[in-house]
């Protein structure tokens, strides 16, 4: 079963628009970690943020912000005033402390974001 | 600088051939992972290893093999039994003792069957 769901396959926005990428996760663990990665066309994964299950504080970093809500099992990512350079595929991922996969990251299928001028 | 090196960046394979993808890290990380990425599928776990000389199957291990003879190296062999090997392969590592749970990724190998 898919543990991380990114329902939005593709999003297209015009530069300077705000955009929110949704992530819903599923786990029975009480201790887990959530991540967001950016994958530009070159293919490498760029780490954006990590959250542990005990820290529900929202976070803002420049134009990026994250909204973690355990009650709805969501970890959404918002880009404010989007720029063309934000165009990439964005992945949400889950790492469960009590999993039997060596703390491997469980990825969603990704959301492809296109920002046009 | 510390990091993960994957080679080659591009690899072409004829049907029926085995190929080996290299993954080397100089971060002194304990755990290493191989992921496969297909368009629209996200990243799926192939194999992982938490200590030298030990490794475990991930979600899609069929048609692949690995070894972990050295802490810094975790090569992946795509065998002829893998029916659809064309994909982007990413290697990752992390330090098991790290409270930060930081993962480091390589830049990937794009494998194409010709």
mmCIF file with all atom_site columns, C-alpha atoms in Angstrom:
data_model
loop_
_atom_site.group_PDB
_atom_site.id
_atom_site.type_symbol
_atom_site.label_atom_id
_atom_site.label_alt_id
_atom_site.label_comp_id
_atom_site.label_asym_id
_atom_site.label_entity_id
_atom_site.label_seq_id
_atom_site.pdbx_PDB_ins_code
_atom_site.Cartn_x
_atom_site.Cartn_y
_atom_site.Cartn_z
_atom_site.occupancy
_atom_site.B_iso_or_equiv
_atom_site.pdbx_formal_charge
_atom_site.auth_seq_id
_atom_site.auth_comp_id
_atom_site.auth_asym_id
_atom_site.auth_atom_id
_atom_site.pdbx_PDB_model_num
ATOM 1   C CA . UNK A 1 1   ? 0.000  0.000   0.000   1.00 0.00 ? 1   UNK A CA 1
ATOM 2   C CA . UNK A 1 2   ? 1.188  3.477   -0.830  1.00 0.00 ? 2   UNK A CA 1
ATOM 3   C CA . UNK A 1 3   ? 2.356  5.111   2.366   1.00 0.00 ? 3   UNK A CA 1
ATOM 4   C CA . UNK A 1 4   ? 2.877  8.549   0.895   1.00 0.00 ? 4   UNK A CA 1
ATOM 5   C CA . UNK A 1 5   ? 0.322  10.047  -1.445  1.00 0.00 ? 5   UNK A CA 1
ATOM 6   C CA . UNK A 1 6   ? 0.925  13.081  -3.573  1.00 0.00 ? 6   UNK A CA 1
ATOM 7   C CA . UNK A 1 7   ? -2.385 13.464  -5.323  1.00 0.00 ? 7   UNK A CA 1
ATOM 8   C CA . UNK A 1 8   ? -1.236 16.250  -7.630  1.00 0.00 ? 8   UNK A CA 1
ATOM 9   C CA . UNK A 1 9   ? 0.669  14.760  -10.552 1.00 0.00 ? 9   UNK A CA 1
ATOM 10  C CA . UNK A 1 10  ? 1.348  18.034  -12.360 1.00 0.00 ? 10  UNK A CA 1
ATOM 11  C CA . UNK A 1 11  ? 0.827  21.662  -11.463 1.00 0.00 ? 11  UNK A CA 1
ATOM 12  C CA . UNK A 1 12  ? 1.337  24.629  -13.744 1.00 0.00 ? 12  UNK A CA 1
ATOM 13  C CA . UNK A 1 13  ? 1.409  28.188  -12.425 1.00 0.00 ? 13  UNK A CA 1
ATOM 14  C CA . UNK A 1 14  ? 2.439  31.574  -13.672 1.00 0.00 ? 14  UNK A CA 1
ATOM 15  C CA . UNK A 1 15  ? 5.434  33.219  -12.070 1.00 0.00 ? 15  UNK A CA 1
ATOM 16  C CA . UNK A 1 16  ? 4.712  35.040  -8.792  1.00 0.00 ? 16  UNK A CA 1
ATOM 17  C CA . UNK A 1 17  ? 1.704  32.880  -7.994  1.00 0.00 ? 17  UNK A CA 1
ATOM 18  C CA . UNK A 1 18  ? 1.663  30.951  -4.727  1.00 0.00 ? 18  UNK A CA 1
ATOM 19  C CA . UNK A 1 19  ? 1.440  27.180  -5.036  1.00 0.00 ? 19  UNK A CA 1
ATOM 20  C CA . UNK A 1 20  ? 0.806  24.428  -2.469  1.00 0.00 ? 20  UNK A CA 1
ATOM 21  C CA . UNK A 1 21  ? 1.949  20.845  -2.951  1.00 0.00 ? 21  UNK A CA 1
ATOM 22  C CA . UNK A 1 22  ? -0.040 18.303  -0.998  1.00 0.00 ? 22  UNK A CA 1
ATOM 23  C CA . UNK A 1 23  ? 1.319  15.275  0.829   1.00 0.00 ? 23  UNK A CA 1
ATOM 24  C CA . UNK A 1 24  ? -0.665 12.750  2.819   1.00 0.00 ? 24  UNK A CA 1
ATOM 25  C CA . UNK A 1 25  ? 1.056  9.901   4.620   1.00 0.00 ? 25  UNK A CA 1
ATOM 26  C CA . UNK A 1 26  ? 0.075  6.708   6.366   1.00 0.00 ? 26  UNK A CA 1
ATOM 27  C CA . UNK A 1 27  ? 1.899  5.075   9.253   1.00 0.00 ? 27  UNK A CA 1
ATOM 28  C CA . UNK A 1 28  ? 1.255  3.172   12.452  1.00 0.00 ? 28  UNK A CA 1
ATOM 29  C CA . UNK A 1 29  ? 4.484  4.345   14.026  1.00 0.00 ? 29  UNK A CA 1
ATOM 30  C CA . UNK A 1 30  ? 4.393  7.048   16.649  1.00 0.00 ? 30  UNK A CA 1
ATOM 31  C CA . UNK A 1 31  ? 7.927  8.079   15.731  1.00 0.00 ? 31  UNK A CA 1
ATOM 32  C CA . UNK A 1 32  ? 8.616  8.912   12.129  1.00 0.00 ? 32  UNK A CA 1
ATOM 33  C CA . UNK A 1 33  ? 10.231 11.518  9.919   1.00 0.00 ? 33  UNK A CA 1
ATOM 34  C CA . UNK A 1 34  ? 8.850  13.389  6.940   1.00 0.00 ? 34  UNK A CA 1
ATOM 35  C CA . UNK A 1 35  ? 10.911 14.924  4.169   1.00 0.00 ? 35  UNK A CA 1
ATOM 36  C CA . UNK A 1 36  ? 10.539 17.054  1.098   1.00 0.00 ? 36  UNK A CA 1
ATOM 37  C CA . UNK A 1 37  ? 12.999 16.808  -1.801  1.00 0.00 ? 37  UNK A CA 1
ATOM 38  C CA . UNK A 1 38  ? 13.289 18.759  -5.019  1.00 0.00 ? 38  UNK A CA 1
ATOM 39  C CA . UNK A 1 39  ? 14.456 17.071  -8.228  1.00 0.00 ? 39  UNK A CA 1
ATOM 40  C CA . UNK A 1 40  ? 15.447 19.471  -11.000 1.00 0.00 ? 40  UNK A CA 1
ATOM 41  C CA . UNK A 1 41  ? 15.823 18.208  -14.590 1.00 0.00 ? 41  UNK A CA 1
ATOM 42  C CA . UNK A 1 42  ? 19.435 17.228  -13.914 1.00 0.00 ? 42  UNK A CA 1
ATOM 43  C CA . UNK A 1 43  ? 18.133 14.418  -11.708 1.00 0.00 ? 43  UNK A CA 1
ATOM 44  C CA . UNK A 1 44  ? 19.847 14.894  -8.372  1.00 0.00 ? 44  UNK A CA 1
ATOM 45  C CA . UNK A 1 45  ? 17.678 15.075  -5.261  1.00 0.00 ? 45  UNK A CA 1
ATOM 46  C CA . UNK A 1 46  ? 17.917 18.310  -3.328  1.00 0.00 ? 46  UNK A CA 1
ATOM 47  C CA . UNK A 1 47  ? 16.959 18.099  0.335   1.00 0.00 ? 47  UNK A CA 1
ATOM 48  C CA . UNK A 1 48  ? 14.476 20.776  1.423   1.00 0.00 ? 48  UNK A CA 1
ATOM 49  C CA . UNK A 1 49  ? 13.196 19.912  4.882   1.00 0.00 ? 49  UNK A CA 1
ATOM 50  C CA . UNK A 1 50  ? 12.885 17.193  7.489   1.00 0.00 ? 50  UNK A CA 1
ATOM 51  C CA . UNK A 1 51  ? 10.268 17.019  10.246  1.00 0.00 ? 51  UNK A CA 1
ATOM 52  C CA . UNK A 1 52  ? 9.943  14.507  13.068  1.00 0.00 ? 52  UNK A CA 1
ATOM 53  C CA . UNK A 1 53  ? 6.566  13.315  14.274  1.00 0.00 ? 53  UNK A CA 1
ATOM 54  C CA . UNK A 1 54  ? 6.845  15.165  17.564  1.00 0.00 ? 54  UNK A CA 1
ATOM 55  C CA . UNK A 1 55  ? 7.380  18.568  16.039  1.00 0.00 ? 55  UNK A CA 1
ATOM 56  C CA . UNK A 1 56  ? 4.220  19.988  14.542  1.00 0.00 ? 56  UNK A CA 1
ATOM 57  C CA . UNK A 1 57  ? 5.486  23.509  14.322  1.00 0.00 ? 57  UNK A CA 1
ATOM 58  C CA . UNK A 1 58  ? 5.067  24.988  10.893  1.00 0.00 ? 58  UNK A CA 1
ATOM 59  C CA . UNK A 1 59  ? 8.214  26.273  9.296   1.00 0.00 ? 59  UNK A CA 1
ATOM 60  C CA . UNK A 1 60  ? 9.057  29.066  6.940   1.00 0.00 ? 60  UNK A CA 1
ATOM 61  C CA . UNK A 1 61  ? 12.310 29.338  5.049   1.00 0.00 ? 61  UNK A CA 1
ATOM 62  C CA . UNK A 1 62  ? 12.408 32.227  2.627   1.00 0.00 ? 62  UNK A CA 1
ATOM 63  C CA . UNK A 1 63  ? 9.703  31.621  0.032   1.00 0.00 ? 63  UNK A CA 1
ATOM 64  C CA . UNK A 1 64  ? 9.116  28.070  1.290   1.00 0.00 ? 64  UNK A CA 1
ATOM 65  C CA . UNK A 1 65  ? 6.794  27.043  4.081   1.00 0.00 ? 65  UNK A CA 1
ATOM 66  C CA . UNK A 1 66  ? 5.572  23.724  5.412   1.00 0.00 ? 66  UNK A CA 1
ATOM 67  C CA . UNK A 1 67  ? 2.359  22.847  7.217   1.00 0.00 ? 67  UNK A CA 1
ATOM 68  C CA . UNK A 1 68  ? 2.541  19.628  9.236   1.00 0.00 ? 68  UNK A CA 1
ATOM 69  C CA . UNK A 1 69  ? -0.752 18.386  10.688  1.00 0.00 ? 69  UNK A CA 1
ATOM 70  C CA . UNK A 1 70  ? -0.755 15.026  12.432  1.00 0.00 ? 70  UNK A CA 1
ATOM 71  C CA . UNK A 1 71  ? -4.538 15.114  12.811  1.00 0.00 ? 71  UNK A CA 1
ATOM 72  C CA . UNK A 1 72  ? -4.929 14.852  9.045   1.00 0.00 ? 72  UNK A CA 1
ATOM 73  C CA . UNK A 1 73  ? -1.616 13.053  8.366   1.00 0.00 ? 73  UNK A CA 1
ATOM 74  C CA . UNK A 1 74  ? -0.572 15.807  6.022   1.00 0.00 ? 74  UNK A CA 1
ATOM 75  C CA . UNK A 1 75  ? 2.685  17.608  5.370   1.00 0.00 ? 75  UNK A CA 1
ATOM 76  C CA . UNK A 1 76  ? 1.982  20.236  2.751   1.00 0.00 ? 76  UNK A CA 1
ATOM 77  C CA . UNK A 1 77  ? 4.553  22.462  1.095   1.00 0.00 ? 77  UNK A CA 1
ATOM 78  C CA . UNK A 1 78  ? 3.871  26.002  -0.124  1.00 0.00 ? 78  UNK A CA 1
ATOM 79  C CA . UNK A 1 79  ? 6.020  28.112  -2.410  1.00 0.00 ? 79  UNK A CA 1
ATOM 80  C CA . UNK A 1 80  ? 5.221  31.809  -2.193  1.00 0.00 ? 80  UNK A CA 1
ATOM 81  C CA . UNK A 1 81  ? 5.763  34.044  -5.202  1.00 0.00 ? 81  UNK A CA 1
ATOM 82  C CA . UNK A 1 82  ? 6.916  31.179  -7.394  1.00 0.00 ? 82  UNK A CA 1
ATOM 83  C CA . UNK A 1 83  ? 9.814  31.600  -9.798  1.00 0.00 ? 83  UNK A CA 1
ATOM 84  C CA . UNK A 1 84  ? 10.777 29.822  -12.992 1.00 0.00 ? 84  UNK A CA 1
ATOM 85  C CA . UNK A 1 85  ? 13.699 28.208  -11.130 1.00 0.00 ? 85  UNK A CA 1
ATOM 86  C CA . UNK A 1 86  ? 11.185 26.443  -8.888  1.00 0.00 ? 86  UNK A CA 1
ATOM 87  C CA . UNK A 1 87  ? 10.205 24.238  -11.818 1.00 0.00 ? 87  UNK A CA 1
ATOM 88  C CA . UNK A 1 88  ? 11.053 20.694  -10.795 1.00 0.00 ? 88  UNK A CA 1
ATOM 89  C CA . UNK A 1 89  ? 9.579  17.492  -9.469  1.00 0.00 ? 89  UNK A CA 1
ATOM 90  C CA . UNK A 1 90  ? 8.927  17.600  -5.740  1.00 0.00 ? 90  UNK A CA 1
ATOM 91  C CA . UNK A 1 91  ? 8.853  14.480  -3.608  1.00 0.00 ? 91  UNK A CA 1
ATOM 92  C CA . UNK A 1 92  ? 7.432  13.941  -0.164  1.00 0.00 ? 92  UNK A CA 1
ATOM 93  C CA . UNK A 1 93  ? 8.931  11.011  1.762   1.00 0.00 ? 93  UNK A CA 1
ATOM 94  C CA . UNK A 1 94  ? 8.403  9.127   5.016   1.00 0.00 ? 94  UNK A CA 1
ATOM 95  C CA . UNK A 1 95  ? 10.914 7.296   7.195   1.00 0.00 ? 95  UNK A CA 1
ATOM 96  C CA . UNK A 1 96  ? 9.527  5.094   9.952   1.00 0.00 ? 96  UNK A CA 1
ATOM 97  C CA . UNK A 1 97  ? 11.638 4.318   12.983  1.00 0.00 ? 97  UNK A CA 1
ATOM 98  C CA . UNK A 1 98  ? 10.059 0.913   13.548  1.00 0.00 ? 98  UNK A CA 1
ATOM 99  C CA . UNK A 1 99  ? 9.957  -0.171  9.936   1.00 0.00 ? 99  UNK A CA 1
ATOM 100 C CA . UNK A 1 100 ? 11.732 -3.306  8.744   1.00 0.00 ? 100 UNK A CA 1
ATOM 101 C CA . UNK A 1 101 ? 13.431 -1.517  5.868   1.00 0.00 ? 101 UNK A CA 1
ATOM 102 C CA . UNK A 1 102 ? 16.444 -0.003  7.589   1.00 0.00 ? 102 UNK A CA 1
ATOM 103 C CA . UNK A 1 103 ? 14.855 3.434   7.872   1.00 0.00 ? 103 UNK A CA 1
ATOM 104 C CA . UNK A 1 104 ? 14.649 3.648   4.096   1.00 0.00 ? 104 UNK A CA 1
ATOM 105 C CA . UNK A 1 105 ? 12.728 6.569   2.698   1.00 0.00 ? 105 UNK A CA 1
ATOM 106 C CA . UNK A 1 106 ? 9.263  5.767   1.376   1.00 0.00 ? 106 UNK A CA 1
ATOM 107 C CA . UNK A 1 107 ? 8.568  8.234   -1.437  1.00 0.00 ? 107 UNK A CA 1
ATOM 108 C CA . UNK A 1 108 ? 5.405  9.584   -2.934  1.00 0.00 ? 108 UNK A CA 1
ATOM 109 C CA . UNK A 1 109 ? 5.115  9.576   -6.713  1.00 0.00 ? 109 UNK A CA 1
ATOM 110 C CA . UNK A 1 110 ? 6.060  13.217  -6.929  1.00 0.00 ? 110 UNK A CA 1
ATOM 111 C CA . UNK A 1 111 ? 4.433  16.400  -8.152  1.00 0.00 ? 111 UNK A CA 1
ATOM 112 C CA . UNK A 1 112 ? 5.815  18.021  -11.271 1.00 0.00 ? 112 UNK A CA 1
ATOM 113 C CA . UNK A 1 113 ? 5.708  21.791  -10.924 1.00 0.00 ? 113 UNK A CA 1
ATOM 114 C CA . UNK A 1 114 ? 6.008  24.034  -13.960 1.00 0.00 ? 114 UNK A CA 1
ATOM 115 C CA . UNK A 1 115 ? 6.373  27.755  -13.409 1.00 0.00 ? 115 UNK A CA 1
ATOM 116 C CA . UNK A 1 116 ? 5.996  29.822  -16.546 1.00 0.00 ? 116 UNK A CA 1
ATOM 117 C CA . UNK A 1 117 ? 7.065  33.446  -17.016 1.00 0.00 ? 117 UNK A CA 1
ATOM 118 C CA . UNK B 2 1   ? 34.357 17.157  -0.052  1.00 0.00 ? 1   UNK B CA 1
ATOM 119 C CA . UNK B 2 2   ? 32.388 14.208  1.240   1.00 0.00 ? 2   UNK B CA 1
ATOM 120 C CA . UNK B 2 3   ? 29.634 12.748  -0.829  1.00 0.00 ? 3   UNK B CA 1
ATOM 121 C CA . UNK B 2 4   ? 28.349 9.896   -2.932  1.00 0.00 ? 4   UNK B CA 1
ATOM 122 C CA . UNK B 2 5   ? 29.720 9.133   -6.375  1.00 0.00 ? 5   UNK B CA 1
ATOM 123 C CA . UNK B 2 6   ? 27.658 7.140   -8.824  1.00 0.00 ? 6   UNK B CA 1
ATOM 124 C CA . UNK B 2 7   ? 29.124 5.952   -12.076 1.00 0.00 ? 7   UNK B CA 1
ATOM 125 C CA . UNK B 2 8   ? 28.609 5.927   -14.905 1.00 0.00 ? 8   UNK B CA 1
ATOM 126 C CA . UNK B 2 9   ? 26.139 8.755   -15.397 1.00 0.00 ? 9   UNK B CA 1
ATOM 127 C CA . UNK B 2 10  ? 24.694 7.085   -18.497 1.00 0.00 ? 10  UNK B CA 1
ATOM 128 C CA . UNK B 2 11  ? 24.765 3.375   -19.261 1.00 0.00 ? 11  UNK B CA 1
ATOM 129 C CA . UNK B 2 12  ? 23.520 1.441   -22.226 1.00 0.00 ? 12  UNK B CA 1
ATOM 130 C CA . UNK B 2 13  ? 22.907 -2.258  -22.043 1.00 0.00 ? 13  UNK B CA 1
ATOM 131 C CA . UNK B 2 14  ? 22.014 -4.847  -24.609 1.00 0.00 ? 14  UNK B CA 1
ATOM 132 C CA . UNK B 2 15  ? 19.206 -7.197  -23.758 1.00 0.00 ? 15  UNK B CA 1
ATOM 133 C CA . UNK B 2 16  ? 20.461 -10.266 -21.927 1.00 0.00 ? 16  UNK B CA 1
ATOM 134 C CA . UNK B 2 17  ? 23.521 -8.572  -20.471 1.00 0.00 ? 17  UNK B CA 1
ATOM 135 C CA . UNK B 2 18  ? 24.301 -7.988  -16.827 1.00 0.00 ? 18  UNK B CA 1
ATOM 136 C CA . UNK B 2 19  ? 25.526 -4.524  -15.883 1.00 0.00 ? 19  UNK B CA 1
ATOM 137 C CA . UNK B 2 20  ? 26.899 -3.147  -12.636 1.00 0.00 ? 20  UNK B CA 1
ATOM 138 C CA . UNK B 2 21  ? 26.244 0.336   -11.332 1.00 0.00 ? 21  UNK B CA 1
ATOM 139 C CA . UNK B 2 22  ? 28.803 1.782   -8.986  1.00 0.00 ? 22  UNK B CA 1
ATOM 140 C CA . UNK B 2 23  ? 28.065 3.656   -5.762  1.00 0.00 ? 23  UNK B CA 1
ATOM 141 C CA . UNK B 2 24  ? 30.893 4.920   -3.553  1.00 0.00 ? 24  UNK B CA 1
ATOM 142 C CA . UNK B 2 25  ? 30.640 7.152   -0.480  1.00 0.00 ? 25  UNK B CA 1
ATOM 143 C CA . UNK B 2 26  ? 33.335 8.789   1.614   1.00 0.00 ? 26  UNK B CA 1
ATOM 144 C CA . UNK B 2 27  ? 31.008 9.952   4.366   1.00 0.00 ? 27  UNK B CA 1
ATOM 145 C CA . UNK B 2 28  ? 31.654 6.988   6.649   1.00 0.00 ? 28  UNK B CA 1
ATOM 146 C CA . UNK B 2 29  ? 27.928 6.286   6.564   1.00 0.00 ? 29  UNK B CA 1
ATOM 147 C CA . UNK B 2 30  ? 26.708 2.942   7.841   1.00 0.00 ? 30  UNK B CA 1
ATOM 148 C CA . UNK B 2 31  ? 23.630 2.440   5.708   1.00 0.00 ? 31  UNK B CA 1
ATOM 149 C CA . UNK B 2 32  ? 23.340 2.512   1.952   1.00 0.00 ? 32  UNK B CA 1
ATOM 150 C CA . UNK B 2 33  ? 20.320 2.250   -0.336  1.00 0.00 ? 33  UNK B CA 1
ATOM 151 C CA . UNK B 2 34  ? 19.457 1.741   -3.985  1.00 0.00 ? 34  UNK B CA 1
ATOM 152 C CA . UNK B 2 35  ? 16.350 3.281   -5.500  1.00 0.00 ? 35  UNK B CA 1
ATOM 153 C CA . UNK B 2 36  ? 14.843 2.996   -8.938  1.00 0.00 ? 36  UNK B CA 1
ATOM 154 C CA . UNK B 2 37  ? 12.907 5.859   -10.499 1.00 0.00 ? 37  UNK B CA 1
ATOM 155 C CA . UNK B 2 38  ? 10.473 5.500   -13.376 1.00 0.00 ? 38  UNK B CA 1
ATOM 156 C CA . UNK B 2 39  ? 8.457  8.386   -14.816 1.00 0.00 ? 39  UNK B CA 1
ATOM 157 C CA . UNK B 2 40  ? 5.421  9.028   -12.644 1.00 0.00 ? 40  UNK B CA 1
ATOM 158 C CA . UNK B 2 41  ? 6.379  6.285   -10.181 1.00 0.00 ? 41  UNK B CA 1
ATOM 159 C CA . UNK B 2 42  ? 8.475  8.088   -7.647  1.00 0.00 ? 42  UNK B CA 1
ATOM 160 C CA . UNK B 2 43  ? 11.452 6.289   -6.144  1.00 0.00 ? 43  UNK B CA 1
ATOM 161 C CA . UNK B 2 44  ? 11.161 2.651   -5.179  1.00 0.00 ? 44  UNK B CA 1
ATOM 162 C CA . UNK B 2 45  ? 13.546 0.798   -2.909  1.00 0.00 ? 45  UNK B CA 1
ATOM 163 C CA . UNK B 2 46  ? 15.550 -2.018  -4.507  1.00 0.00 ? 46  UNK B CA 1
ATOM 164 C CA . UNK B 2 47  ? 18.051 -3.067  -1.822  1.00 0.00 ? 47  UNK B CA 1
ATOM 165 C CA . UNK B 2 48  ? 19.545 -1.647  1.337   1.00 0.00 ? 48  UNK B CA 1
ATOM 166 C CA . UNK B 2 49  ? 22.448 -2.435  3.596   1.00 0.00 ? 49  UNK B CA 1
ATOM 167 C CA . UNK B 2 50  ? 23.009 -1.335  7.167   1.00 0.00 ? 50  UNK B CA 1
ATOM 168 C CA . UNK B 2 51  ? 26.381 -2.987  7.783   1.00 0.00 ? 51  UNK B CA 1
ATOM 169 C CA . UNK B 2 52  ? 29.187 -4.524  5.785   1.00 0.00 ? 52  UNK B CA 1
ATOM 170 C CA . UNK B 2 53  ? 28.491 -8.011  4.417   1.00 0.00 ? 53  UNK B CA 1
ATOM 171 C CA . UNK B 2 54  ? 24.783 -7.697  5.071   1.00 0.00 ? 54  UNK B CA 1
ATOM 172 C CA . UNK B 2 55  ? 21.985 -6.447  2.843   1.00 0.00 ? 55  UNK B CA 1
ATOM 173 C CA . UNK B 2 56  ? 18.240 -6.766  2.559   1.00 0.00 ? 56  UNK B CA 1
ATOM 174 C CA . UNK B 2 57  ? 15.724 -6.779  -0.260  1.00 0.00 ? 57  UNK B CA 1
ATOM 175 C CA . UNK B 2 58  ? 13.533 -3.782  -0.757  1.00 0.00 ? 58  UNK B CA 1
ATOM 176 C CA . UNK B 2 59  ? 10.210 -3.563  -2.543  1.00 0.00 ? 59  UNK B CA 1
ATOM 177 C CA . UNK B 2 60  ? 11.429 -4.401  -6.052  1.00 0.00 ? 60  UNK B CA 1
ATOM 178 C CA . UNK B 2 61  ? 14.546 -6.588  -5.649  1.00 0.00 ? 61  UNK B CA 1
ATOM 179 C CA . UNK B 2 62  ? 13.723 -9.143  -8.353  1.00 0.00 ? 62  UNK B CA 1
ATOM 180 C CA . UNK B 2 63  ? 16.283 -9.078  -11.146 1.00 0.00 ? 63  UNK B CA 1
ATOM 181 C CA . UNK B 2 64  ? 18.854 -7.176  -9.105  1.00 0.00 ? 64  UNK B CA 1
ATOM 182 C CA . UNK B 2 65  ? 21.773 -8.149  -6.894  1.00 0.00 ? 65  UNK B CA 1
ATOM 183 C CA . UNK B 2 66  ? 24.094 -6.213  -4.591  1.00 0.00 ? 66  UNK B CA 1
ATOM 184 C CA . UNK B 2 67  ? 27.179 -6.662  -2.470  1.00 0.00 ? 67  UNK B CA 1
ATOM 185 C CA . UNK B 2 68  ? 28.596 -4.786  0.513   1.00 0.00 ? 68  UNK B CA 1
ATOM 186 C CA . UNK B 2 69  ? 32.186 -5.936  0.906   1.00 0.00 ? 69  UNK B CA 1
ATOM 187 C CA . UNK B 2 70  ? 33.387 -2.506  2.006   1.00 0.00 ? 70  UNK B CA 1
ATOM 188 C CA . UNK B 2 71  ? 31.638 0.152   4.036   1.00 0.00 ? 71  UNK B CA 1
ATOM 189 C CA . UNK B 2 72  ? 32.109 2.762   1.355   1.00 0.00 ? 72  UNK B CA 1
ATOM 190 C CA . UNK B 2 73  ? 30.920 0.710   -1.618  1.00 0.00 ? 73  UNK B CA 1
ATOM 191 C CA . UNK B 2 74  ? 27.494 -0.695  -2.545  1.00 0.00 ? 74  UNK B CA 1
ATOM 192 C CA . UNK B 2 75  ? 27.422 -1.778  -6.218  1.00 0.00 ? 75  UNK B CA 1
ATOM 193 C CA . UNK B 2 76  ? 24.161 -2.777  -7.874  1.00 0.00 ? 76  UNK B CA 1
ATOM 194 C CA . UNK B 2 77  ? 24.055 -5.409  -10.611 1.00 0.00 ? 77  UNK B CA 1
ATOM 195 C CA . UNK B 2 78  ? 21.128 -5.376  -12.985 1.00 0.00 ? 78  UNK B CA 1
ATOM 196 C CA . UNK B 2 79  ? 20.819 -8.920  -14.224 1.00 0.00 ? 79  UNK B CA 1
ATOM 197 C CA . UNK B 2 80  ? 19.253 -10.288 -17.380 1.00 0.00 ? 80  UNK B CA 1
ATOM 198 C CA . UNK B 2 81  ? 16.359 -11.449 -15.209 1.00 0.00 ? 81  UNK B CA 1
ATOM 199 C CA . UNK B 2 82  ? 15.238 -7.843  -14.819 1.00 0.00 ? 82  UNK B CA 1
ATOM 200 C CA . UNK B 2 83  ? 12.682 -7.575  -17.614 1.00 0.00 ? 83  UNK B CA 1
ATOM 201 C CA . UNK B 2 84  ? 12.389 -3.821  -17.752 1.00 0.00 ? 84  UNK B CA 1
ATOM 202 C CA . UNK B 2 85  ? 15.648 -2.307  -16.529 1.00 0.00 ? 85  UNK B CA 1
ATOM 203 C CA . UNK B 2 86  ? 15.457 1.032   -18.326 1.00 0.00 ? 86  UNK B CA 1
ATOM 204 C CA . UNK B 2 87  ? 15.209 3.569   -15.500 1.00 0.00 ? 87  UNK B CA 1
ATOM 205 C CA . UNK B 2 88  ? 17.039 6.141   -13.421 1.00 0.00 ? 88  UNK B CA 1
ATOM 206 C CA . UNK B 2 89  ? 18.914 4.632   -10.472 1.00 0.00 ? 89  UNK B CA 1
ATOM 207 C CA . UNK B 2 90  ? 19.777 6.568   -7.347  1.00 0.00 ? 90  UNK B CA 1
ATOM 208 C CA . UNK B 2 91  ? 22.071 5.535   -4.522  1.00 0.00 ? 91  UNK B CA 1
ATOM 209 C CA . UNK B 2 92  ? 21.785 6.999   -1.020  1.00 0.00 ? 92  UNK B CA 1
ATOM 210 C CA . UNK B 2 93  ? 23.520 6.692   2.311   1.00 0.00 ? 93  UNK B CA 1
ATOM 211 C CA . UNK B 2 94  ? 22.982 7.747   5.891   1.00 0.00 ? 94  UNK B CA 1
ATOM 212 C CA . UNK B 2 95  ? 24.654 7.452   9.250   1.00 0.00 ? 95  UNK B CA 1
ATOM 213 C CA . UNK B 2 96  ? 22.628 5.162   11.497  1.00 0.00 ? 96  UNK B CA 1
ATOM 214 C CA . UNK B 2 97  ? 23.826 6.983   14.559  1.00 0.00 ? 97  UNK B CA 1
ATOM 215 C CA . UNK B 2 98  ? 22.683 10.350  13.304  1.00 0.00 ? 98  UNK B CA 1
ATOM 216 C CA . UNK B 2 99  ? 19.752 11.867  15.131  1.00 0.00 ? 99  UNK B CA 1
ATOM 217 C CA . UNK B 2 100 ? 19.272 14.088  12.148  1.00 0.00 ? 100 UNK B CA 1
ATOM 218 C CA . UNK B 2 101 ? 18.357 11.143  9.939   1.00 0.00 ? 101 UNK B CA 1
ATOM 219 C CA . UNK B 2 102 ? 20.140 12.872  7.122   1.00 0.00 ? 102 UNK B CA 1
ATOM 220 C CA . UNK B 2 103 ? 20.261 11.067  3.808   1.00 0.00 ? 103 UNK B CA 1
ATOM 221 C CA . UNK B 2 104 ? 22.779 11.846  1.097   1.00 0.00 ? 104 UNK B CA 1
ATOM 222 C CA . UNK B 2 105 ? 21.970 11.012  -2.519  1.00 0.00 ? 105 UNK B CA 1
ATOM 223 C CA . UNK B 2 106 ? 24.220 10.455  -5.477  1.00 0.00 ? 106 UNK B CA 1
ATOM 224 C CA . UNK B 2 107 ? 23.598 12.131  -8.819  1.00 0.00 ? 107 UNK B CA 1
ATOM 225 C CA . UNK B 2 108 ? 22.185 8.974   -10.377 1.00 0.00 ? 108 UNK B CA 1
ATOM 226 C CA . UNK B 2 109 ? 22.804 6.578   -13.266 1.00 0.00 ? 109 UNK B CA 1
ATOM 227 C CA . UNK B 2 110 ? 20.472 6.511   -16.222 1.00 0.00 ? 110 UNK B CA 1
ATOM 228 C CA . UNK B 2 111 ? 20.296 2.989   -17.636 1.00 0.00 ? 111 UNK B CA 1
ATOM 229 C CA . UNK B 2 112 ? 18.893 2.328   -21.084 1.00 0.00 ? 112 UNK B CA 1
ATOM 230 C CA . UNK B 2 113 ? 18.399 -1.053  -22.697 1.00 0.00 ? 113 UNK B CA 1
ATOM 231 C CA . UNK B 2 114 ? 19.110 -0.988  -26.419 1.00 0.00 ? 114 UNK B CA 1
#
